[in-house]
XYZ file of C-alpha atoms in Angstrom:
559
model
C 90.204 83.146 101.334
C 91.194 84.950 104.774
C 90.066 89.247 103.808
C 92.109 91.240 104.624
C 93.032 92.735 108.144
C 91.358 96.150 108.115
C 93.013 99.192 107.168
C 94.009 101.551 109.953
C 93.145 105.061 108.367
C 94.170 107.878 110.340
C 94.362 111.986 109.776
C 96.763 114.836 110.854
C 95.270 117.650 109.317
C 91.804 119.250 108.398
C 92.610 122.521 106.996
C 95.743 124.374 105.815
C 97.086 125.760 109.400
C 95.348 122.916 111.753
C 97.902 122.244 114.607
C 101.370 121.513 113.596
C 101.987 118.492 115.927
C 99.244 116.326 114.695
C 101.304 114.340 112.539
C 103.779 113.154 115.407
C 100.754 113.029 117.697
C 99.049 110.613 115.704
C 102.681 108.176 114.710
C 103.254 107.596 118.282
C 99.947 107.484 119.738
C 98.972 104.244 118.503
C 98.982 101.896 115.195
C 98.379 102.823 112.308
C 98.772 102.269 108.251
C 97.813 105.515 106.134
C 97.885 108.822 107.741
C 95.940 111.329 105.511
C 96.283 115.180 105.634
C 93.969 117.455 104.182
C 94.869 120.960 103.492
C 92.806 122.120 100.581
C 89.765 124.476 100.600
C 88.143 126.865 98.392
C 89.569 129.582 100.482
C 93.002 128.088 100.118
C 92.952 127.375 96.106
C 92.537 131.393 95.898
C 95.570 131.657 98.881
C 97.785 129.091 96.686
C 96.861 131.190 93.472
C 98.145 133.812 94.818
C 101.405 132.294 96.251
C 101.988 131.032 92.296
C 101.616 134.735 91.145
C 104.312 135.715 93.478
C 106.618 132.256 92.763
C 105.930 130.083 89.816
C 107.547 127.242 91.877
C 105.469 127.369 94.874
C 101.384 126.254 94.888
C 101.843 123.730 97.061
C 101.020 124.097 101.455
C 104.716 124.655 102.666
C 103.630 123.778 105.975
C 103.664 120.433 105.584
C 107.602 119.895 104.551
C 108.238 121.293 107.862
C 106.001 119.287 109.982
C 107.401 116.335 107.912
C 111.009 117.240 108.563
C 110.998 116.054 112.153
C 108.647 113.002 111.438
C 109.651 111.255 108.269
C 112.023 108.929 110.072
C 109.308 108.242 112.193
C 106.607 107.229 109.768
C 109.709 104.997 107.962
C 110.085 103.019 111.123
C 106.833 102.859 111.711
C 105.462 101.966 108.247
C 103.084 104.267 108.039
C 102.357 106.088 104.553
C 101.199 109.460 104.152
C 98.846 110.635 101.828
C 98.152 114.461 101.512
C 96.756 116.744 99.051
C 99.310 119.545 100.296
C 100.407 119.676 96.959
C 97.508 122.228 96.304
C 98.457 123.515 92.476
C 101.791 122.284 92.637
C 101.748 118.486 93.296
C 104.971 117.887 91.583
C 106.937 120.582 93.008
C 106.521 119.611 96.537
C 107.183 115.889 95.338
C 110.500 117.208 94.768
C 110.683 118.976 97.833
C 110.036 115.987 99.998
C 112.309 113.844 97.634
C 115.232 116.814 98.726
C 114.413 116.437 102.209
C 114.659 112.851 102.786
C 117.738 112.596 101.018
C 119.049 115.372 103.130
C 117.764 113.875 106.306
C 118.915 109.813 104.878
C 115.372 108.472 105.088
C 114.896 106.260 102.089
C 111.095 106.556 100.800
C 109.641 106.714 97.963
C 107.734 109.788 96.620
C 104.945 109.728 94.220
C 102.517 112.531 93.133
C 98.801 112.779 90.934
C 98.180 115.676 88.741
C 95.579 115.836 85.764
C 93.301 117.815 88.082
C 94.965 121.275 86.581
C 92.372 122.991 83.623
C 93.620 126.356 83.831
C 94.348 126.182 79.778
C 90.444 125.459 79.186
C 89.314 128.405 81.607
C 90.962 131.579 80.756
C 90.547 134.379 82.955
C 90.658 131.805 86.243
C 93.307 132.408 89.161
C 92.683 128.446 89.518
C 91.111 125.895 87.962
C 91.085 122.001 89.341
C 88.958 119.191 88.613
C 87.974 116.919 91.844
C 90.058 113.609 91.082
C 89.272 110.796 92.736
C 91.126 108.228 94.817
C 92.437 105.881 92.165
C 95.497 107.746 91.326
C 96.196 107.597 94.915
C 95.561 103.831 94.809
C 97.913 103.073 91.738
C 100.786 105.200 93.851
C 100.250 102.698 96.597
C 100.073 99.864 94.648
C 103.301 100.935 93.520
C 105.027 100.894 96.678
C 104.743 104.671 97.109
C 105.864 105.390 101.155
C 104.578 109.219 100.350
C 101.649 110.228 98.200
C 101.064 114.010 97.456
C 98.111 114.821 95.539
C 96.987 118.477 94.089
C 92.461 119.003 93.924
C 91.345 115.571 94.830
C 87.997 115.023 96.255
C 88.868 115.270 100.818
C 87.301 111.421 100.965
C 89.316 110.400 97.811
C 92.350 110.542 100.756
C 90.886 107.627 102.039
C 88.931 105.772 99.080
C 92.762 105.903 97.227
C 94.319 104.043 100.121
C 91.575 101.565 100.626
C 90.662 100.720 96.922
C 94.668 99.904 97.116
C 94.723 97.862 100.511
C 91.650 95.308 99.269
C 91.832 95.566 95.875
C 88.936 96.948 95.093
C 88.148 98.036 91.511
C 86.004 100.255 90.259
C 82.551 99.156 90.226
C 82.836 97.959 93.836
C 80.318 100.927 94.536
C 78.817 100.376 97.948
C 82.633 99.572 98.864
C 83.755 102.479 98.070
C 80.841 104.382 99.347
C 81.718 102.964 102.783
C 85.523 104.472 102.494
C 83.989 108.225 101.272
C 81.895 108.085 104.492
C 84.682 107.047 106.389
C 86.323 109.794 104.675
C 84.278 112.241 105.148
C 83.778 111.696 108.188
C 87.770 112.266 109.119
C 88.755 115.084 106.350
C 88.060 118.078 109.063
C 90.267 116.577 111.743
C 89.124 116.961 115.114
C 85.315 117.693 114.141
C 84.472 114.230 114.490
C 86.072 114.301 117.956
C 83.936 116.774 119.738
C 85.321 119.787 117.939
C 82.986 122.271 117.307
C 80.530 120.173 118.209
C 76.851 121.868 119.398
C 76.996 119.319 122.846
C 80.835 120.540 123.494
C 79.894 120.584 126.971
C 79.440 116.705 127.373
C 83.220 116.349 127.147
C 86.566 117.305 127.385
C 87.220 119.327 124.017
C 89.873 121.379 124.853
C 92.181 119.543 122.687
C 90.541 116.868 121.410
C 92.181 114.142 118.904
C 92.664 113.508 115.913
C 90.303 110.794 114.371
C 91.229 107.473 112.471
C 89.238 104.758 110.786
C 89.375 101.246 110.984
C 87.851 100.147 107.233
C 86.843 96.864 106.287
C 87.275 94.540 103.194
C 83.028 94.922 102.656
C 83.343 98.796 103.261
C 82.178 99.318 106.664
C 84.322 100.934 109.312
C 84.621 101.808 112.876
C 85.349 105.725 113.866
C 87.869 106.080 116.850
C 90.573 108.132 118.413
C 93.914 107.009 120.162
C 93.732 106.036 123.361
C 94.175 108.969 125.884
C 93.195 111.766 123.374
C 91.006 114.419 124.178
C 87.385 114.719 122.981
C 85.037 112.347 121.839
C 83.709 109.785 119.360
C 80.045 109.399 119.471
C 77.158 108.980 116.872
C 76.536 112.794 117.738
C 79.924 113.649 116.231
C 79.854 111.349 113.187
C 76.842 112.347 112.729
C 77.682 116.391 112.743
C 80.458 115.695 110.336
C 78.544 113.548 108.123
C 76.057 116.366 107.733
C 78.500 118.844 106.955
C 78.918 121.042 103.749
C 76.549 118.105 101.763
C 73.180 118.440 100.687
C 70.463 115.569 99.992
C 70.747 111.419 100.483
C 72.770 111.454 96.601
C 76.764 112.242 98.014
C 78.466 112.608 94.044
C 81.734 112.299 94.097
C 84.180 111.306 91.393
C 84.566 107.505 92.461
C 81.398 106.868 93.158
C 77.785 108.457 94.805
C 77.358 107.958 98.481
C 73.845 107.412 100.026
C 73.797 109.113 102.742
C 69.944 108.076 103.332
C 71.272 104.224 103.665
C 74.176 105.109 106.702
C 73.883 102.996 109.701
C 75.557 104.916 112.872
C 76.117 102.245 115.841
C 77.485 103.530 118.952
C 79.987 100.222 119.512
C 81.791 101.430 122.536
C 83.495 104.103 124.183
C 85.025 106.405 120.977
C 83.719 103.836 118.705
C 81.255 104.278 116.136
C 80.678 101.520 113.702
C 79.608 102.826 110.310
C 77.951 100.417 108.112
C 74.957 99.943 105.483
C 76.090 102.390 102.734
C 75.135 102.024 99.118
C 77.185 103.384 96.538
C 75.516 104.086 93.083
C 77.918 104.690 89.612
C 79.439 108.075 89.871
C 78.609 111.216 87.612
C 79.513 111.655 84.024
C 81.291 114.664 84.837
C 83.767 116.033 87.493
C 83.639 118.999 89.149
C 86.081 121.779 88.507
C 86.280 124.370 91.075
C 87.102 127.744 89.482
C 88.766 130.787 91.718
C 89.904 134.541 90.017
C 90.195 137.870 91.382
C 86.547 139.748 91.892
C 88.045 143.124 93.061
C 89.261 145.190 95.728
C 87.662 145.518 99.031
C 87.859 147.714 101.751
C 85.861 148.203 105.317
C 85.729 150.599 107.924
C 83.676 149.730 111.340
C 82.359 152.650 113.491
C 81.774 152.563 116.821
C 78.929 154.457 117.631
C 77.970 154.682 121.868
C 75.522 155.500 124.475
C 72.360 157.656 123.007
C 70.673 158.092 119.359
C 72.475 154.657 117.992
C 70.282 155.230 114.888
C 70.441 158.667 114.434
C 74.431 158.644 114.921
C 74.342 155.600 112.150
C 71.843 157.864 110.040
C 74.546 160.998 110.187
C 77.543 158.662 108.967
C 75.684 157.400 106.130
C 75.162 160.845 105.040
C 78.292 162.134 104.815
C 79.942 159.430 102.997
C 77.144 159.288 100.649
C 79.030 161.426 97.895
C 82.235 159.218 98.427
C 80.409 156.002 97.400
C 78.608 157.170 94.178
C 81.902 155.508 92.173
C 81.692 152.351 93.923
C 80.059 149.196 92.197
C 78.712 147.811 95.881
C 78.525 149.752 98.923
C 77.060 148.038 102.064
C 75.843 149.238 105.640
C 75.552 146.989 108.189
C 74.447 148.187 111.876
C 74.909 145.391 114.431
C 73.027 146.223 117.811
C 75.630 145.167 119.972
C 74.816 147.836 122.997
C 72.909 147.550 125.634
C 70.783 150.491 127.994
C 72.313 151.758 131.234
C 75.304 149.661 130.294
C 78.111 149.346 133.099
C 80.914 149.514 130.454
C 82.026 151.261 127.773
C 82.221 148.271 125.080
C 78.682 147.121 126.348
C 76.664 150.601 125.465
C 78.421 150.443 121.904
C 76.782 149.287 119.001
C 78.761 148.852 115.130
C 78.214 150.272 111.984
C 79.958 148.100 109.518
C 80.691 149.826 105.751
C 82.041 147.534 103.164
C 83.572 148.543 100.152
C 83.724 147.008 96.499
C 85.017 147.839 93.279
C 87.078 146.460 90.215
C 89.610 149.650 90.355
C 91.271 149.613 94.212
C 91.396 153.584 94.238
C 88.143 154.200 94.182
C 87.924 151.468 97.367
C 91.321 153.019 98.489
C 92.057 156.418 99.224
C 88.557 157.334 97.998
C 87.129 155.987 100.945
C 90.068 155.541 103.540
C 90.364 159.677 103.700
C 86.908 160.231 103.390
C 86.602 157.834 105.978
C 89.037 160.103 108.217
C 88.137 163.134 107.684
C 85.188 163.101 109.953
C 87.136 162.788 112.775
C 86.332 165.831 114.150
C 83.194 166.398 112.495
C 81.123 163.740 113.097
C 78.309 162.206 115.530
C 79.740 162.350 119.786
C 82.095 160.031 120.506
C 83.246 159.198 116.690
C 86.391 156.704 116.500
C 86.615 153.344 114.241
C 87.721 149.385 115.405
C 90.712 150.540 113.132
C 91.860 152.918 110.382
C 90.999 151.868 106.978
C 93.278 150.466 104.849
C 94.783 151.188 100.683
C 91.849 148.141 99.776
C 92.696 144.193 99.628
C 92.348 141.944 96.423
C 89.247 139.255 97.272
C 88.578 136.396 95.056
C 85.292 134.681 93.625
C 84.417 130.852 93.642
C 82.902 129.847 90.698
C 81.910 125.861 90.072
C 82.079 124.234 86.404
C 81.969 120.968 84.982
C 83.603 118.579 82.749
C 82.843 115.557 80.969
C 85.112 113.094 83.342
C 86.901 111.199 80.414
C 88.640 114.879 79.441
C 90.545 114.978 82.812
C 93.922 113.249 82.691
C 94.354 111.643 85.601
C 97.676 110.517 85.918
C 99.927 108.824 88.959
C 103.589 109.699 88.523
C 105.776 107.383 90.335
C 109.169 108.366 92.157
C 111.443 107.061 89.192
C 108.938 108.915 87.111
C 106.866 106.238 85.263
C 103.207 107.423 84.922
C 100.034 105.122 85.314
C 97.265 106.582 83.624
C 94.213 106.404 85.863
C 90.899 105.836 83.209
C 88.017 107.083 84.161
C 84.917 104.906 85.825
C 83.420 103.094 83.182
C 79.507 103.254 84.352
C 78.344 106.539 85.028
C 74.554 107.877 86.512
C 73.556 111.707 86.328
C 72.370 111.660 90.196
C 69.093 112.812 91.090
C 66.833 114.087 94.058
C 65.861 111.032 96.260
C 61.654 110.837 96.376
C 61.151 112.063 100.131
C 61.126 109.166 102.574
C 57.639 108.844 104.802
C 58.285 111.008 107.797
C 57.503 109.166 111.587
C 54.009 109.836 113.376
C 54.065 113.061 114.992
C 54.377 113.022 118.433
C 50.737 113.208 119.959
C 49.659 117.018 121.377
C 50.977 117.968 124.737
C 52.080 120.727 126.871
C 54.591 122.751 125.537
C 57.370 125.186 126.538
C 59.210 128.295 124.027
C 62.976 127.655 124.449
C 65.937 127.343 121.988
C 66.101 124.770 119.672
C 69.485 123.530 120.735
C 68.132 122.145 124.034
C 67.233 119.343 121.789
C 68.467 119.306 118.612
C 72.784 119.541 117.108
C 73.487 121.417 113.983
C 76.421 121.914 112.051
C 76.331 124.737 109.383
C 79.438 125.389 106.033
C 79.606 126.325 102.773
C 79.413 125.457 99.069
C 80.722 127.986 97.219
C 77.929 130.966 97.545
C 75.442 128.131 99.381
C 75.569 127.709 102.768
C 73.793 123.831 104.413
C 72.521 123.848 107.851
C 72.608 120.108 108.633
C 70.411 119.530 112.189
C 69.987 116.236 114.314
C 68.199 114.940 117.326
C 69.581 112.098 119.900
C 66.294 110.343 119.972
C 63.016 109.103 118.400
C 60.774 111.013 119.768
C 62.541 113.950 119.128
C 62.740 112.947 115.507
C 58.934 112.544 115.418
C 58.635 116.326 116.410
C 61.820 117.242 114.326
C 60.963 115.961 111.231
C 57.138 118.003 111.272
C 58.230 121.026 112.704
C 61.023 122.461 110.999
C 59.817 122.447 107.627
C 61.611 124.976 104.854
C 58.870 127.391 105.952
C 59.564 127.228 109.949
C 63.320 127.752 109.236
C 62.603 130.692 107.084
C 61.042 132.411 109.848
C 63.649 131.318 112.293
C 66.332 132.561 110.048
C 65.225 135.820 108.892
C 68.323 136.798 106.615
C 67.157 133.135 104.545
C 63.282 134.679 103.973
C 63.852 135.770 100.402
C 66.233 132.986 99.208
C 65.662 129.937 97.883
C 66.270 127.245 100.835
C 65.514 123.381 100.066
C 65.153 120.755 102.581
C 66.681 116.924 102.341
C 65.582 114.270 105.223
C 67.624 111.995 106.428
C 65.654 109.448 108.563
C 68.356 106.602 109.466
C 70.432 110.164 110.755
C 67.556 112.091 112.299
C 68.697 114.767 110.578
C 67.343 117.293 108.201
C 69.935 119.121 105.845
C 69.424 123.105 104.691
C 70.416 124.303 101.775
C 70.640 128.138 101.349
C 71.056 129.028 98.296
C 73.141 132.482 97.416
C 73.576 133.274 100.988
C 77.595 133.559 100.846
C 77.210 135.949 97.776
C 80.150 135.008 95.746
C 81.897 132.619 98.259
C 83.998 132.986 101.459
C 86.884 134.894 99.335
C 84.284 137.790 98.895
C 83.600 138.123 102.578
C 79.629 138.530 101.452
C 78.687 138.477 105.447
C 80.453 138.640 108.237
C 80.368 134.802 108.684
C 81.677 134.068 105.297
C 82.044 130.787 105.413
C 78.611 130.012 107.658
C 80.376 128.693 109.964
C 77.665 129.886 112.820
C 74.526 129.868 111.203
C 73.717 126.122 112.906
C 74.333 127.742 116.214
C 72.261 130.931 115.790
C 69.115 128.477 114.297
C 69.854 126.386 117.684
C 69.319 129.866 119.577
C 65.986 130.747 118.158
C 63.158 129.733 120.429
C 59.827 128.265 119.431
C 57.183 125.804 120.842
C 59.051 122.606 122.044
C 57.613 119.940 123.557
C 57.968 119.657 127.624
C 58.752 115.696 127.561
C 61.595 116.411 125.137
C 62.889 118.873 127.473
């Protein structure tokens, strides 16, 4: 029998704001079958929650029916389907709102939604509460004829497992199958990361607005990683490999469908803006599925001083002081001075340093006025040259991410269809509690030689995130020799030191030889998650770039 022609997988969206004229930029700027938006985040689970407080009927990313508006006709003539989990808690609702809109606008498609992935009735207490479905709900929409597929908490690859367990039939056991569509999923659920966007080489190529990415899948799993033609950016294994190493941990990717290898990935560079990604094994999924739990922690509030010129920590010193007997009330008070001045600056900004007070408590007066007019009142009585980035405010609401699990066959996954017949989706049949790959043999190290101190980013990419209250720190190298230094020299203990803030936490290392890559994970880092604000990076967005700053012994014929 002929296989099938591969599926053209393409996406318009990597986060809940990402530019609004993806979606047409990616229908007329070449072919394509599925176009996949992804909108969902810890972050925006608590943001949604929130909404739903305010309006029982919204939940769902009410972006997206206004990017569709002027592109639904579009994707109709073009026969392109969209698959997004915009739905957020609220899958239904905005099925109903697209349904409105294309009868409103006469486009005739069909609109079909997946829920099950709501627990809040077995957590009470929990702004949110959403299991990780997988893809086959998406897949039994398709099958269905669905034009329009809106999803609430599925897994970001399930976007594209869904649509190409639907396209080649694949059922569930076809594990290293569908391990090949979550790489190629991962790999395109942030959007332009795997195009040169924040990418640690930016300055190799054009990235100031580079494109979105698309997949071409296979009927055996593997898949080439490319761009439309004429789109900014770039598509090289440095990329895939930067988004592949982001927010995951060790060789053993769970998901709900199935668990990646990431130790068994094959990157080939095929040709200009095409990678060919190939070699994955897929092993049964988990008994259980996540459920990703947000609810309110507190109130928050922070003030940032500005302190300038002379006696940066005595002026700090005298501020602490004085607010001292404001504070006792507060469950968490933090100081934080960042040494942002310089000696015999030539400008004002430049000789100032910050003092950075953050605020926490259960009850939002005693983070409120407490501190806010406390704050104030030292206006004129303070160290010289007292002012503040800005005044402090009544105190904000910040949430918590909390992970739980669930026994998978609990969860009911269901596909409702636009003339509202549901499919219930079972869950996988096999399942395999995954578990720490044995470390693979590292390469010889590279024989002794001269050496030079300089940053580790003049040879090696990172690419840092977070997991909940974890942060990873995934970092590559371009070559083998490199890797044969790599692999010996940052051990757990060498990126303790490099990192200071990581010295007392737990950090575990996961090699990935086929990558050249070593992952990070920093356990506890983020505090309660990026909702809390623990650091002033909440997310970790930057902590790959300030390890890639940090100098040490590098060998001169890598440089």
């Amino acid at each position: 029998m002929t296989p099938p022609p591969p599926l053209r997988v393409g996406n318009f969206s990597g986060f809940y704001g990402d530019r609004a004229d993806a979606l047409r930029e990616m229908l007329t700027g070449g072919d394509l079958d599925v176009l996949t938006g992804d909108y969902l985040a810890e972050l925006t689970m608590l943001i949604l929650g929130r909404d739903r407080l305010k309006d029982p009927s919204a939940g769902y990313a009410r972006t997206f029916p206004r990017q569709l508006e002027e592109c639904l006709g579009l994707a109709r003539e073009r026969g392109v389907r969209i698959v997004t989990n915009a739905g957020g808690l609220n899958p239904a609702g905005l099925a109903d709102a697209l349904r409105t809109l294309a009868e409103r606008l006469g486009v005739p498609v069909r609109v079909a939604h997946v829920e099950g992935d709501d627990l809040g009735h077995r957590f009470p207490g929990a702004l949110t509460a959403h299991a990780y479905l997988g893809g086959f709900g998406i897949a039994a929409c398709l099958r269905e004829g669905a034009d329009i597929v809106v999803t609430g908490r599925v897994t970001d690859a399930a976007l594209v497992t869904g649509p190409a367990a639907a396209h080649f039939g694949w059922e569930p056991h076809a594990y290293d199958r569908l391990a090949g569509a979550v790489v190629a999923g991962h790999v395109l659920e942030c959007g332009t990361q795997a195009t040169g966007g924040n990418y640690a080489f930016f300055r190799e190529a054009d990235v100031r607005r580079p494109g979105f990415p698309l997949a071409e899948i296979h009927a055996d799993g593997s898949s080439v990683v490319t761009k439309h033609p004429g789109t900014g950016g770039l598509v090289d294994v440095g990329t895939v490999t930067a988004q592949l190493l982001y927010e995951t941990t060790g060789a053993r990717y769970a998901g709900p469908d199935v668990t990646a290898r990431l130790d068994t990935v094959r990157l080939t560079q095929e040709g200009p803006d095409r990678v060919r990604i190939d070699g994955v094994r897929g092993e049964a999924p988990p008994p259980t599925l996540k459920v990703g739990r947000t609810r309110l922690g507190g109130f928050r509030n922070e003030v940032v001083f500005v302190l300038t010129g002379l006696d940066i920590e005595a002026k700090a010193e005298l501020v602490r002081e004085q607010l001292a007997p404001s504070l006792t009330k507060a469950a968490e008070a933090r100081w934080d001075l960042v040494r942002t001045d310089r000696p015999d600056a030539d400008t004002e900004e430049a000789a100032s340093a910050l003092l950075r007070l953050v605020v926490r408590d259960p009850d939002q007066a005693v983070v409120g006025r407490a501190l806010s007019g406390a704050a104030v009142e030292l206006a004129l009585g303070s160290y010289p040259g007292f002012h503040v980035l800005a005044p402090p405010g009544k105190g904000a609401p910040y949430g918590v991410f909390e992970a739980a699990y669930v026994p998978r066959g609990e969860v009911p996954h269901t596909a409702v269809l636009d003339d509202g017949r549901r499919i219930p989706v079972p869950p996988a049949a096999d399942s395999l509690v995954p578990r720490d790959v044995a470390s693979p043999e590292l390469p010889e190290p590279l024989p002794s030689g001269p050496v030079r101190r300089a940053p580790l980013g003049l040879v090696a990419g990172a690419r840092s995130g977070d997991k909940g209250g974890d942060a990873n720190v995934g970092v590559w190298v371009r070559t083998d020799e490199a890797w044969r230094w790599l692999a010996h020299t940052l051990t757990v203990d060498r990126f303790r030191a490099l990192l200071p803030e990581t010295a007392e936490l737990t950090v575990t290392r996961h090699v990935l030889p086929r990558l050249r890559a070593l992952n990070f994970v920093v356990e506890g880092v983020l505090g309660a998650g990026v909702a809390a604000q623990h650091r002033f990076d909440p997310q970790a967005k930057a902590l790959g770039e300030w390890l890639r700053s940090r100098r040490l012994d590098i060998p001169e014929a890598l440089l």
